[in-house]
XYZ file of C-alpha atoms in Angstrom:
680
model
C 44.701 28.845 15.931
C 46.143 26.656 19.070
C 45.741 22.713 17.897
C 44.152 21.589 21.039
C 41.285 24.504 20.185
C 41.217 23.259 16.524
C 40.938 19.578 17.513
C 37.759 20.826 20.131
C 36.293 22.361 17.372
C 36.638 19.541 14.971
C 35.247 17.238 17.499
C 32.575 19.511 18.810
C 31.047 21.212 15.764
C 29.620 17.830 13.720
C 27.363 17.000 17.181
C 26.379 20.806 17.254
C 25.883 21.743 13.437
C 24.891 18.233 12.267
C 22.838 16.275 14.680
C 20.802 14.583 12.136
C 19.629 11.815 14.499
C 19.814 14.354 17.895
C 17.672 16.838 16.041
C 16.190 15.340 13.230
C 12.461 16.683 12.991
C 10.224 13.599 14.272
C 6.919 13.917 12.234
C 3.526 13.045 13.179
C 1.335 11.498 10.057
C -2.149 10.466 10.045
C -3.565 8.225 7.386
C -6.877 9.325 5.959
C -8.666 7.257 3.184
C -11.836 9.784 2.252
C -10.551 13.168 2.986
C -9.123 13.613 -0.412
C -11.508 12.514 -3.201
C -10.489 11.191 -6.483
C -13.473 11.083 -9.120
C -13.319 8.646 -12.498
C -15.317 9.275 -15.175
C -17.930 11.737 -12.927
C -17.953 9.007 -10.754
C -16.416 9.862 -6.674
C -14.593 6.756 -5.269
C -16.249 6.050 -1.489
C -12.350 5.624 -0.117
C -9.634 6.407 -2.552
C -6.569 6.139 -0.233
C -6.974 2.502 0.716
C -3.994 1.150 -0.910
C -5.664 -1.333 -3.136
C -7.026 -4.591 -2.703
C -5.682 -7.528 -3.833
C -7.895 -10.420 -4.577
C -10.785 -8.679 -3.673
C -14.165 -10.954 -3.108
C -17.348 -9.322 -2.475
C -20.205 -10.040 -0.358
C -23.567 -8.233 -0.321
C -25.777 -8.263 3.069
C -27.971 -5.743 5.001
C -25.870 -5.953 8.312
C -27.857 -2.745 10.156
C -31.091 -4.038 9.160
C -32.170 -0.787 7.550
C -33.591 -2.080 4.015
C -30.593 -1.477 1.935
C -27.296 -3.950 1.209
C -23.841 -3.225 2.600
C -20.642 -4.570 1.006
C -18.466 -6.430 2.948
C -14.843 -7.340 1.134
C -12.211 -10.935 1.207
C -8.907 -9.854 0.517
C -5.992 -11.375 -0.173
C -3.789 -8.996 2.163
C -5.580 -9.826 5.653
C -7.999 -6.480 4.768
C -11.650 -7.639 5.893
C -12.997 -3.814 4.884
C -16.871 -3.013 5.350
C -18.882 -0.353 3.252
C -21.727 0.749 5.012
C -25.193 1.994 2.436
C -25.497 5.563 3.373
C -27.699 5.844 0.171
C -31.018 4.084 -0.089
C -32.193 0.125 -1.668
C -32.983 2.156 -4.941
C -29.876 4.116 -5.396
C -26.821 3.032 -2.956
C -23.805 5.484 -2.079
C -20.945 3.328 0.019
C -18.763 4.761 3.035
C -15.799 3.026 4.134
C -16.933 2.169 7.843
C -13.928 0.271 9.015
C -11.081 -1.411 7.093
C -11.155 -4.522 9.397
C -14.968 -5.035 9.879
C -15.401 -5.460 13.852
C -11.781 -5.625 14.126
C -11.909 -8.831 13.416
C -8.473 -10.503 13.904
C -7.530 -11.568 10.494
C -3.489 -12.239 10.901
C -2.745 -10.669 7.891
C -3.894 -13.817 6.405
C -6.475 -14.161 3.299
C -9.741 -13.342 3.983
C -13.098 -14.514 2.119
C -16.413 -14.209 3.632
C -20.152 -15.116 4.005
C -22.821 -14.392 5.529
C -25.770 -15.854 6.683
C -28.344 -16.401 9.490
C -26.981 -20.010 10.800
C -29.312 -20.256 13.894
C -32.429 -18.644 12.337
C -32.628 -15.814 14.936
C -33.268 -13.296 12.532
C -29.803 -11.772 12.116
C -26.766 -12.386 10.227
C -23.852 -14.920 11.518
C -20.784 -15.337 9.545
C -18.585 -17.590 7.900
C -15.046 -16.557 7.027
C -12.187 -18.467 5.287
C -8.907 -17.272 7.184
C -6.305 -19.725 8.386
C -9.216 -22.121 7.665
C -12.969 -21.765 7.671
C -14.126 -19.913 10.793
C -17.953 -19.508 12.132
C -18.469 -15.939 13.801
C -22.243 -16.178 15.746
C -23.862 -13.032 16.087
C -24.792 -12.123 19.133
C -26.200 -8.661 18.395
C -29.109 -8.395 16.666
C -30.596 -7.658 13.163
C -29.839 -3.616 13.406
C -26.865 -3.902 16.016
C -24.519 -6.501 15.067
C -21.769 -8.095 17.622
C -20.093 -10.886 15.927
C -18.414 -13.336 18.584
C -15.639 -15.987 16.909
C -17.368 -19.556 18.054
C -15.515 -22.170 15.794
C -11.930 -21.904 14.589
C -12.083 -24.866 12.107
C -14.902 -25.790 10.601
C -15.675 -29.859 10.435
C -18.622 -31.914 9.396
C -20.131 -34.513 10.891
C -17.404 -36.986 10.437
C -14.509 -34.580 12.531
C -13.121 -33.801 9.250
C -11.986 -29.866 9.091
C -13.361 -28.287 5.816
C -11.170 -26.820 3.620
C -11.449 -24.473 0.599
C -10.664 -20.800 -0.118
C -14.370 -19.539 -0.969
C -17.474 -20.647 0.626
C -20.871 -19.976 -0.655
C -23.987 -20.975 0.807
C -27.408 -22.079 -0.824
C -30.811 -24.192 -0.322
C -30.234 -26.172 -3.428
C -31.952 -28.819 -2.335
C -35.453 -26.529 -0.989
C -35.359 -28.202 2.684
C -34.828 -24.642 4.221
C -31.266 -24.653 5.272
C -28.102 -23.654 3.698
C -25.625 -26.124 1.979
C -22.094 -25.171 1.555
C -20.200 -25.197 -1.584
C -16.395 -24.205 -1.769
C -14.236 -23.806 -4.678
C -10.702 -25.223 -4.475
C -7.636 -23.682 -5.380
C -5.449 -26.009 -7.195
C -7.819 -28.325 -8.714
C -10.808 -25.877 -9.382
C -13.257 -28.614 -8.083
C -16.367 -28.035 -6.615
C -16.966 -29.875 -3.186
C -20.589 -30.119 -1.751
C -21.372 -30.352 1.595
C -25.020 -30.991 2.160
C -26.523 -29.384 5.515
C -28.207 -32.415 7.506
C -29.334 -30.420 10.013
C -31.430 -27.714 9.778
C -31.701 -23.700 9.771
C -31.302 -23.433 13.494
C -28.573 -25.804 14.046
C -26.166 -26.393 10.809
C -24.365 -30.407 10.463
C -22.288 -30.793 6.851
C -21.791 -34.022 5.483
C -19.551 -34.030 2.177
C -21.823 -35.698 -0.635
C -19.111 -34.703 -3.442
C -15.891 -33.911 -3.728
C -16.700 -32.781 -7.424
C -19.625 -31.965 -7.318
C -21.551 -32.643 -11.212
C -18.091 -33.200 -11.779
C -17.271 -29.449 -12.685
C -13.672 -28.367 -13.082
C -12.128 -24.893 -13.981
C -8.861 -26.310 -13.918
C -7.496 -23.705 -11.328
C -9.151 -21.380 -8.795
C -12.465 -21.694 -8.362
C -15.191 -18.961 -6.880
C -18.459 -20.268 -6.983
C -22.018 -18.014 -6.790
C -25.322 -19.243 -6.709
C -28.574 -17.331 -8.133
C -31.558 -17.165 -9.835
C -30.607 -15.239 -12.972
C -33.232 -17.023 -15.337
C -36.112 -16.335 -12.607
C -37.344 -19.918 -12.952
C -37.641 -20.677 -9.405
C -34.286 -22.466 -8.958
C -30.474 -21.741 -8.389
C -28.207 -21.629 -11.268
C -24.568 -21.738 -10.790
C -21.631 -19.297 -11.937
C -18.207 -19.814 -10.831
C -15.301 -16.870 -11.233
C -12.475 -18.763 -12.406
C -8.394 -18.047 -12.657
C -9.233 -15.957 -16.062
C -10.929 -13.189 -14.189
C -13.953 -15.232 -16.350
C -17.189 -16.280 -15.147
C -18.319 -19.980 -16.151
C -22.300 -20.830 -16.079
C -24.022 -23.409 -15.708
C -28.006 -23.443 -15.755
C -30.025 -25.194 -13.566
C -32.534 -27.255 -16.066
C -33.801 -29.555 -12.965
C -36.007 -28.022 -9.909
C -35.625 -26.602 -6.899
C -35.518 -29.765 -4.924
C -33.727 -31.631 -7.129
C -30.853 -29.785 -9.172
C -29.262 -30.685 -12.807
C -26.461 -28.536 -14.138
C -26.022 -27.968 -17.599
C -22.631 -25.895 -18.818
C -23.918 -22.743 -20.904
C -20.837 -20.783 -21.419
C -16.691 -19.884 -20.094
C -17.443 -16.472 -20.741
C -21.152 -15.285 -19.108
C -21.958 -12.468 -20.901
C -18.523 -11.482 -21.993
C -17.111 -10.730 -18.602
C -13.586 -10.651 -18.313
C -12.062 -9.074 -15.022
C -8.271 -9.528 -15.282
C -7.335 -12.366 -12.966
C -9.167 -14.561 -10.436
C -12.704 -13.205 -10.529
C -15.220 -13.473 -7.629
C -19.066 -12.684 -8.434
C -21.506 -12.200 -5.882
C -25.630 -11.425 -7.607
C -27.373 -9.163 -5.765
C -30.294 -6.605 -6.398
C -28.848 -2.823 -5.791
C -31.231 -0.657 -7.128
C -34.613 -2.706 -6.169
C -35.661 -2.981 -9.806
C -36.542 -6.612 -9.627
C -33.585 -7.934 -11.634
C -29.993 -9.093 -10.310
C -27.075 -7.295 -10.611
C -23.432 -8.271 -10.523
C -20.306 -7.106 -8.866
C -17.072 -8.949 -9.471
C -14.191 -9.208 -7.315
C -10.734 -9.538 -8.776
C -6.536 -9.848 -8.788
C -3.781 -8.551 -11.086
C -1.019 -11.264 -11.140
C 0.783 -9.235 -13.825
C 2.192 -5.742 -14.842
C 2.524 -4.592 -18.284
C -0.251 -5.578 -21.025
C -2.001 -7.697 -18.262
C -2.028 -5.233 -15.469
C -6.046 -4.510 -15.796
C -7.116 -1.663 -13.506
C -10.175 -2.101 -11.063
C -10.882 -3.220 -8.029
C -14.581 -4.257 -7.878
C -15.938 -4.191 -11.164
C -20.016 -3.310 -10.923
C -22.227 -4.754 -13.560
C -25.673 -3.352 -14.023
C -28.858 -5.431 -15.175
C -30.168 -3.663 -17.924
C -32.293 -6.543 -19.014
C -35.062 -8.557 -17.255
C -35.313 -11.159 -14.373
C -35.670 -13.880 -17.266
C -33.525 -11.920 -19.337
C -30.538 -10.446 -17.874
C -28.515 -8.010 -19.552
C -25.411 -6.722 -17.964
C -24.228 -3.275 -18.516
C -20.565 -2.858 -16.942
C -20.498 0.390 -15.042
C -17.384 1.210 -13.617
C -14.414 -1.233 -12.686
C -13.262 1.225 -9.688
C -16.645 1.016 -7.569
C -14.808 1.686 -4.124
C -11.011 2.444 -4.243
C -8.038 4.004 -6.093
C -6.673 0.530 -7.218
C -4.452 0.574 -10.991
C -4.519 -3.182 -10.426
C -0.587 -3.798 -9.268
C 2.591 -1.908 -8.334
C 1.537 1.856 -8.815
C 3.794 4.496 -8.800
C 2.772 8.051 -8.013
C 4.284 11.777 -8.198
C 3.008 14.461 -7.468
C 3.521 17.946 -9.284
C 2.330 21.309 -10.338
C 2.536 20.655 -14.159
C 0.007 22.704 -15.285
C 1.222 25.713 -13.523
C -2.016 26.436 -11.352
C -0.246 26.188 -7.850
C -1.988 22.764 -7.334
C -0.229 19.747 -7.209
C -1.687 17.321 -9.740
C -1.504 13.101 -9.304
C 0.406 11.674 -12.021
C 0.609 7.891 -11.578
C 2.241 4.763 -13.957
C 1.372 0.889 -13.173
C 3.415 -0.686 -15.954
C 0.587 -0.428 -18.873
C -0.519 3.001 -18.375
C 0.137 6.452 -17.235
C -2.991 8.040 -15.765
C -2.593 11.801 -14.859
C -4.952 12.997 -12.273
C -5.911 16.902 -12.049
C -6.030 18.605 -9.303
C -9.919 20.396 -9.186
C -9.701 21.199 -5.575
C -7.863 24.438 -4.360
C -4.492 25.477 -2.714
C -5.638 24.367 0.612
C -8.483 21.131 -0.046
C -7.148 19.155 -2.912
C -9.617 16.760 -4.685
C -8.208 14.664 -7.902
C -10.113 14.203 -11.497
C -9.165 11.762 -13.952
C -8.274 13.707 -17.151
C -5.460 11.382 -18.972
C -6.411 7.872 -19.118
C -3.170 7.029 -20.601
C -0.744 9.836 -21.576
C 1.461 7.279 -23.393
C -0.810 5.214 -25.452
C 1.351 2.539 -26.680
C 3.887 2.425 -24.176
C 4.335 -0.127 -20.773
C 4.419 3.211 -18.180
C 6.823 1.479 -15.315
C 7.707 4.233 -13.616
C 8.326 7.886 -15.033
C 9.376 11.570 -13.544
C 8.228 14.896 -14.613
C 11.161 17.633 -15.216
C 11.673 20.412 -17.410
C 14.866 18.987 -19.109
C 15.352 21.882 -21.722
C 14.575 24.883 -19.587
C 11.685 26.164 -22.414
C 9.079 26.344 -19.040
C 7.392 22.711 -19.135
C 7.834 19.476 -17.819
C 9.252 16.959 -19.652
C 8.891 13.267 -18.907
C 11.262 10.805 -17.971
C 10.241 6.777 -17.820
C 12.199 3.511 -16.823
C 10.575 0.407 -18.355
C 10.357 -2.415 -16.670
C 11.372 -5.311 -18.232
C 13.542 -7.962 -16.565
C 17.242 -7.162 -18.330
C 18.712 -4.175 -19.473
C 16.242 -1.504 -18.654
C 15.677 1.582 -20.709
C 15.638 5.032 -19.719
C 13.400 7.044 -22.497
C 13.261 11.310 -22.426
C 10.177 12.706 -23.987
C 10.185 16.321 -24.637
C 6.673 18.129 -23.882
C 6.028 19.932 -27.222
C 2.436 20.857 -25.785
C 1.653 23.105 -22.946
C 1.981 23.068 -19.811
C -1.884 23.042 -19.581
C -2.163 20.018 -22.054
C 1.024 18.488 -22.534
C 2.076 15.946 -25.676
C 5.434 14.112 -25.312
C 7.656 12.814 -27.995
C 10.984 10.524 -27.534
C 14.236 12.867 -27.454
C 16.725 9.738 -26.466
C 16.972 7.040 -24.858
C 19.831 5.516 -22.379
C 20.159 1.461 -22.314
C 21.153 0.649 -19.204
C 22.956 -2.651 -18.134
C 20.686 -2.827 -14.818
C 17.999 -5.655 -14.322
C 13.979 -4.771 -12.829
C 14.515 -1.217 -12.932
C 12.025 0.486 -9.589
C 11.308 3.979 -9.363
C 13.159 6.864 -11.385
C 13.547 10.551 -10.084
C 15.110 13.595 -10.761
C 16.689 16.926 -8.620
C 19.188 19.553 -9.172
C 22.014 17.396 -6.862
C 24.850 19.396 -7.703
C 23.227 23.120 -8.023
C 24.361 23.436 -11.554
C 20.837 24.620 -12.706
C 20.176 21.297 -14.492
C 18.037 17.916 -13.381
C 20.244 14.936 -12.648
C 19.210 11.341 -12.021
C 18.456 8.830 -9.336
C 17.370 5.194 -10.186
C 16.460 2.212 -8.073
C 17.751 -1.206 -9.861
C 17.324 -4.879 -8.535
C 21.090 -5.868 -7.137
C 22.556 -2.568 -7.568
C 22.477 0.565 -4.805
C 21.083 2.995 -5.949
C 22.309 4.080 -9.506
C 23.132 8.030 -9.734
C 23.352 10.045 -13.144
C 24.969 13.436 -13.021
C 23.476 15.728 -15.861
C 26.760 17.163 -17.649
C 24.498 19.214 -20.173
C 23.143 22.389 -19.706
C 19.639 23.151 -18.311
C 18.274 23.539 -22.164
C 20.541 20.501 -23.653
C 20.678 17.170 -21.032
C 23.607 14.635 -21.482
C 23.006 12.031 -18.430
C 26.790 10.357 -17.417
C 27.130 7.407 -14.560
C 28.636 8.544 -11.658
C 27.786 5.873 -8.792
C 26.028 2.467 -8.699
C 25.900 3.117 -4.778
C 25.204 6.536 -4.512
C 25.427 8.052 -0.595
C 26.344 3.994 0.137
C 22.526 3.266 -0.021
C 21.547 -0.166 -0.450
C 19.570 -1.586 -3.514
C 16.024 -2.643 -3.209
C 14.740 0.689 -2.838
C 12.352 2.732 -4.684
C 13.887 6.387 -4.499
C 12.132 10.012 -4.771
C 13.342 13.265 -4.470
C 11.398 15.721 -2.313
C 12.464 18.658 -0.197
C 10.896 17.536 2.999
C 12.151 19.553 5.789
C 11.641 22.327 3.114
C 15.398 23.751 3.850
C 16.175 24.470 0.671
C 18.335 21.362 -0.240
C 16.708 18.225 -1.698
C 16.109 15.157 0.357
C 15.190 11.450 -0.206
C 12.607 9.181 0.238
C 12.903 5.630 -0.128
C 10.583 2.607 -0.337
C 12.164 -0.243 0.726
C 11.054 -3.780 -0.951
C 12.299 -5.966 1.989
C 10.667 -4.034 5.009
C 8.101 -2.911 3.120
C 8.863 0.543 5.321
C 9.420 3.962 3.877
C 12.509 5.739 4.816
C 13.296 9.473 5.347
C 16.948 10.421 4.463
C 18.074 13.707 5.159
C 20.258 16.387 3.311
C 22.731 17.243 5.995
C 25.173 18.919 3.155
C 24.391 21.557 1.094
C 22.893 21.679 -2.407
C 25.737 21.805 -4.309
C 27.058 18.676 -2.470
C 24.760 16.619 -0.620
C 25.209 14.441 2.065
C 22.599 12.010 2.910
C 21.384 10.813 6.468
C 18.556 8.282 7.492
C 16.562 10.121 9.738
C 13.870 8.091 10.272
C 13.432 3.975 8.705
C 9.738 3.409 9.073
C 8.325 6.919 8.250
C 4.671 5.564 8.064
C 4.747 3.006 10.993
C 3.302 0.805 8.594
C 4.273 -2.245 6.367
C 3.311 -1.586 3.193
C 4.058 -3.966 -0.202
C 6.631 -2.688 -2.354
C 5.901 0.566 -1.109
C 6.931 3.740 -3.525
C 6.801 7.066 -1.825
C 6.209 10.447 -2.929
C 5.874 14.115 -1.082
C 4.277 17.249 -1.635
C 2.527 20.416 0.051
C -1.313 18.743 -1.027
C -3.263 21.421 1.819
C -0.777 24.098 1.959
C -0.089 24.263 5.630
C 3.560 24.546 5.186
C 4.624 20.789 5.640
C 4.933 17.706 3.104
C 2.251 15.270 3.372
C 3.180 12.094 2.321
C 1.798 9.346 -0.794
C 2.608 5.558 -0.820
C 1.712 3.498 -3.945
C 2.053 -0.104 -3.469
C 1.990 -3.322 -4.871
C -2.114 -4.167 -4.583
C -2.043 -0.955 -7.013
C -3.457 1.892 -4.782
C -2.341 4.684 -3.261
C -1.667 5.240 0.886
C -2.474 9.018 1.802
C -0.844 10.336 5.128
C -1.332 13.622 5.913
C 1.465 15.655 7.813
C 0.306 16.483 11.120
C 3.162 17.075 12.581
C 2.119 20.888 14.377
C -1.188 20.316 14.576
C -3.766 18.054 16.667
C -5.460 15.286 15.465
C -8.558 13.444 16.818
C -8.543 11.055 13.278
C -8.817 7.527 14.597
C -6.697 6.266 11.918
C -3.637 8.189 13.843
C -0.892 6.111 15.226
C 1.584 7.997 18.004
C 4.849 8.289 16.112
C 7.837 6.414 17.433
C 10.558 8.915 19.065
C 13.677 8.851 16.794
C 16.098 10.631 19.061
C 19.452 9.531 20.173
C 20.588 10.682 23.442
C 24.049 10.721 25.457
C 24.390 11.442 28.971
C 26.820 10.439 31.746
C 26.619 10.011 35.753
C 28.482 10.989 38.272
C 30.052 14.071 37.244
C 32.548 14.616 37.903
C 33.850 10.929 37.601
C 35.504 9.472 40.794
C 36.463 7.169 39.349
C 33.571 5.364 37.542
C 31.010 7.330 34.847
C 28.067 5.210 33.840
C 27.800 6.332 30.139
C 24.220 6.061 29.286
C 22.666 6.689 25.826
C 19.774 5.806 23.891
C 19.265 4.129 20.107
C 16.182 4.940 17.810
C 16.777 1.866 16.031
C 19.322 -0.895 14.996
C 22.476 0.633 14.078
C 25.995 0.891 13.921
C 27.654 2.604 16.627
C 31.032 3.921 17.653
C 31.349 5.448 21.603
C 34.647 6.481 22.731
C 36.515 8.577 24.801
C 39.068 11.462 23.497
C 41.518 13.683 25.845
C 42.192 17.134 25.188
C 44.756 16.233 22.820
C 42.377 14.967 20.896
C 43.711 10.962 21.206
C 41.028 8.260 21.148
C 42.296 6.769 25.408
C 39.185 4.495 25.480
C 36.696 2.630 23.367
C 33.783 1.845 24.657
C 30.994 0.388 21.659
C 31.904 -0.778 17.988
C 29.805 -2.115 16.034
C 25.969 -2.558 15.166
C 23.766 -2.238 18.147
C 19.888 -2.751 18.562
C 17.312 -0.274 19.138
C 17.420 0.802 23.277
C 19.076 2.111 26.171
C 22.309 1.607 27.259
C 24.664 2.230 30.543
C 28.287 1.425 30.314
C 30.903 1.775 32.772
C 34.177 4.134 32.225
C 37.178 3.621 34.846
C 38.951 6.387 34.818
C 41.194 5.217 37.540
C 43.916 4.899 35.483
C 44.017 7.980 33.404
C 45.007 11.649 35.053
C 42.051 13.892 36.682
C 41.376 16.511 34.004
C 38.782 17.171 31.423
C 38.081 14.839 28.781
C 35.285 14.130 26.099
C 32.753 11.249 25.670
C 31.631 11.289 21.746
C 29.134 9.180 20.303
C 28.357 8.681 16.851
C 26.097 6.659 14.598
C 24.924 6.828 10.866
C 22.253 9.040 11.795
C 24.093 11.793 13.510
C 26.941 12.721 16.071
C 26.819 13.228 20.443
C 29.541 14.526 22.298
C 29.737 15.385 26.200
C 32.604 16.707 28.389
C 33.451 14.697 31.492
C 35.228 16.204 34.184
C 37.394 13.684 36.581
C 38.737 13.963 39.917
C 40.812 10.674 41.120
C-alpha cells in the first residue's frame, strides 16, 4: 500500500468507524414514579419510584373538600409532594398527584408545611418553612385551591422575623384563633407565639422562647392532639432519636398546664428525627398516626421506611397504636440504596435486588416480561451481614447466580464471595473466600466478562481511587481475581460503576454515578468483547441531579432497549423508562439534550481563509488540527479543554501550497475529519 494512502486510512478510519461522540445514540427517557408497582407485605406503594424522601414531615388536610384527608410531605431535599386521597374517609388510598404541590418554588431547600385557615374564609391557607417561614394565601376555594405567596418571611408584631424549622398551629387558649409553635434545631426548645389577632387576621407575639421549659436537647418537632379525649390539647414532640415524647395537658382548654409523661410514647421509634401527624384516617372517632423520619446512618442504624403509619386500635380516651407499615408512600430503603436488576431465578423476568448498608432485600418480578411488577420476597437475604453493595454472577459455572459483596467500612474494604448452594428459584449463600483491599469507602461492585475468556471480571468504585479493576485469571469454575488497574480506562474516582450492554451490541458498556455532580454517565464500549475501550458518550444521562447516584440498567418492558434505575442517598430509587423510539406524552418527560459533535468547513474551496466550525455537546479536551496529504500536521487551531458550545475558528492558508488538506477534530468522545481544498 502506498504510504500516502496508508496515512489517509489511518486518519479517516477512526472518524468513520469509532465516531463515539458524533454517532452515539441520543437516548430519551421518561421519568415515571407509579407505572411499575411494588408490593410489600400485601400493600402496594402509591408511588414507588420517587427516589425516596429525606427528612419526611407529614401534614394532613382535606385540601379538595371531598370529605377525606390528603397527605402532604415536607422534605429535606426540597420536594413538597402532594398525595391525593382517591379512596374514602373510611378507607383511604393515596395517589401522588404532584412531586411539588402547585409548583411552589422551594429552591431545593427544606420544606416543612402546616395548613390552616388563616383568614376564616372556609379554605386552607399555608405556612411553609423554606428559607424562613413563608405565608401562602389560598385565593381559590375549599374545593379548587390556588396558593399565592403573600409573605416571604413571617414576622411577629414587634417586626422580628420568626425563625424555626417545624411550625405547628393549635388554639391552646380557646380564643378561636390559632397560636403558633415552632421547634428549634440546636437546643430542642419549643417557642410559643400567641395569636393576639383573631381568626380572620393573625398577629403573633412571642410569649415564650421555652414553652413550659420544654427542651428535647436537639431537634424538636411539635404536634398537638387531644389524645385522651378530655377536651384539651396534649403535646407530642418528635425528637432527634426518632422517638415521640409526650406531655399530658392537666390544665384546661383555656389554660394549658403540661406534665411530662414519657420520652418514648407507645414504644415508637422510627430511627431519626421523628415528625408526628395525628389524624383520624379511618373515621372511627380516634386519632391514627403518621410519623415522618430520617435515616442519618448506614449500617445497623439505617432503618427502612419513608412515613410510618400507626393505626389506633384503642379508643379515644385510651389509644393503642399498632404499626401497620414503615413504607406508606414510596420505595425507601433508608439511605444510600444500591439496586441491581438481574434474572437470577431463570423466569426471563428481571428481579430487583437492593442493598442499603444494612440489609439485602430481594423483590421478585411478579408481573410479565413486558409489564413488570415487584413484590418483596426476601426481607434480608444475608441476615446478620451488613450488605453495603452487591452483584450477582455465576462464579462456578453451575447454572445459578453467586453473590459478591463489598462491605462499607471506611478503611481497608473487603470483598466477600458467596456460593449459591440453593437453587436459582430459592438461593442460599455460603461464604467462599474474601479479598482484603487497601481501599477506603468502597462504592458499588460490578462483574462482567471483560476479556472474552468466559469468566467474570470485577470493577470497584472506591474513595480516592480511579475505578479499580480485578481480572479473573482463574476459570469459569474456579475464580481467581488479580488486581490489574487502580485507574481502569483512565476513569477518575468518586464514581459508582455498573456494567451493562446499554446499546445491545454484544459488548459490555458502563454506567457510572458521579457522587460529586449527582449525574449518571454512559460509557460506550467502542472496543471489542476481548479488549474494551470505554468512551463517555453522555455525562448526564438522566438530565437530573441525584444524590450519590447508583445506576443499573435492564430491559424491564421487553421493548428492545435498556431502561434505567438509579439508587440514591435518600434511600429510594428513580425509574427512567427508555422511550427513545417511542412517542411519549408523559408529563414527567424532559427533552434530552443533543450530545452530537459537528464539524464543517466554509467556504469550499478555501481562498485563502476558511472558517472551521464545530460544536461540542459538553466541556472536554479538544485537539483541532490541519494535516497535509503526507500526514504532517501543518497547523494547530485548538488544543486543550473547551466548554460546551459552538465555535468558528479561521485558518489562513495563504502561506501554504494549493491542494488537499484534512481538518481533524479529536475529543475524548470521538474523532471527525473533513477534507479541505485550497486554491491560492
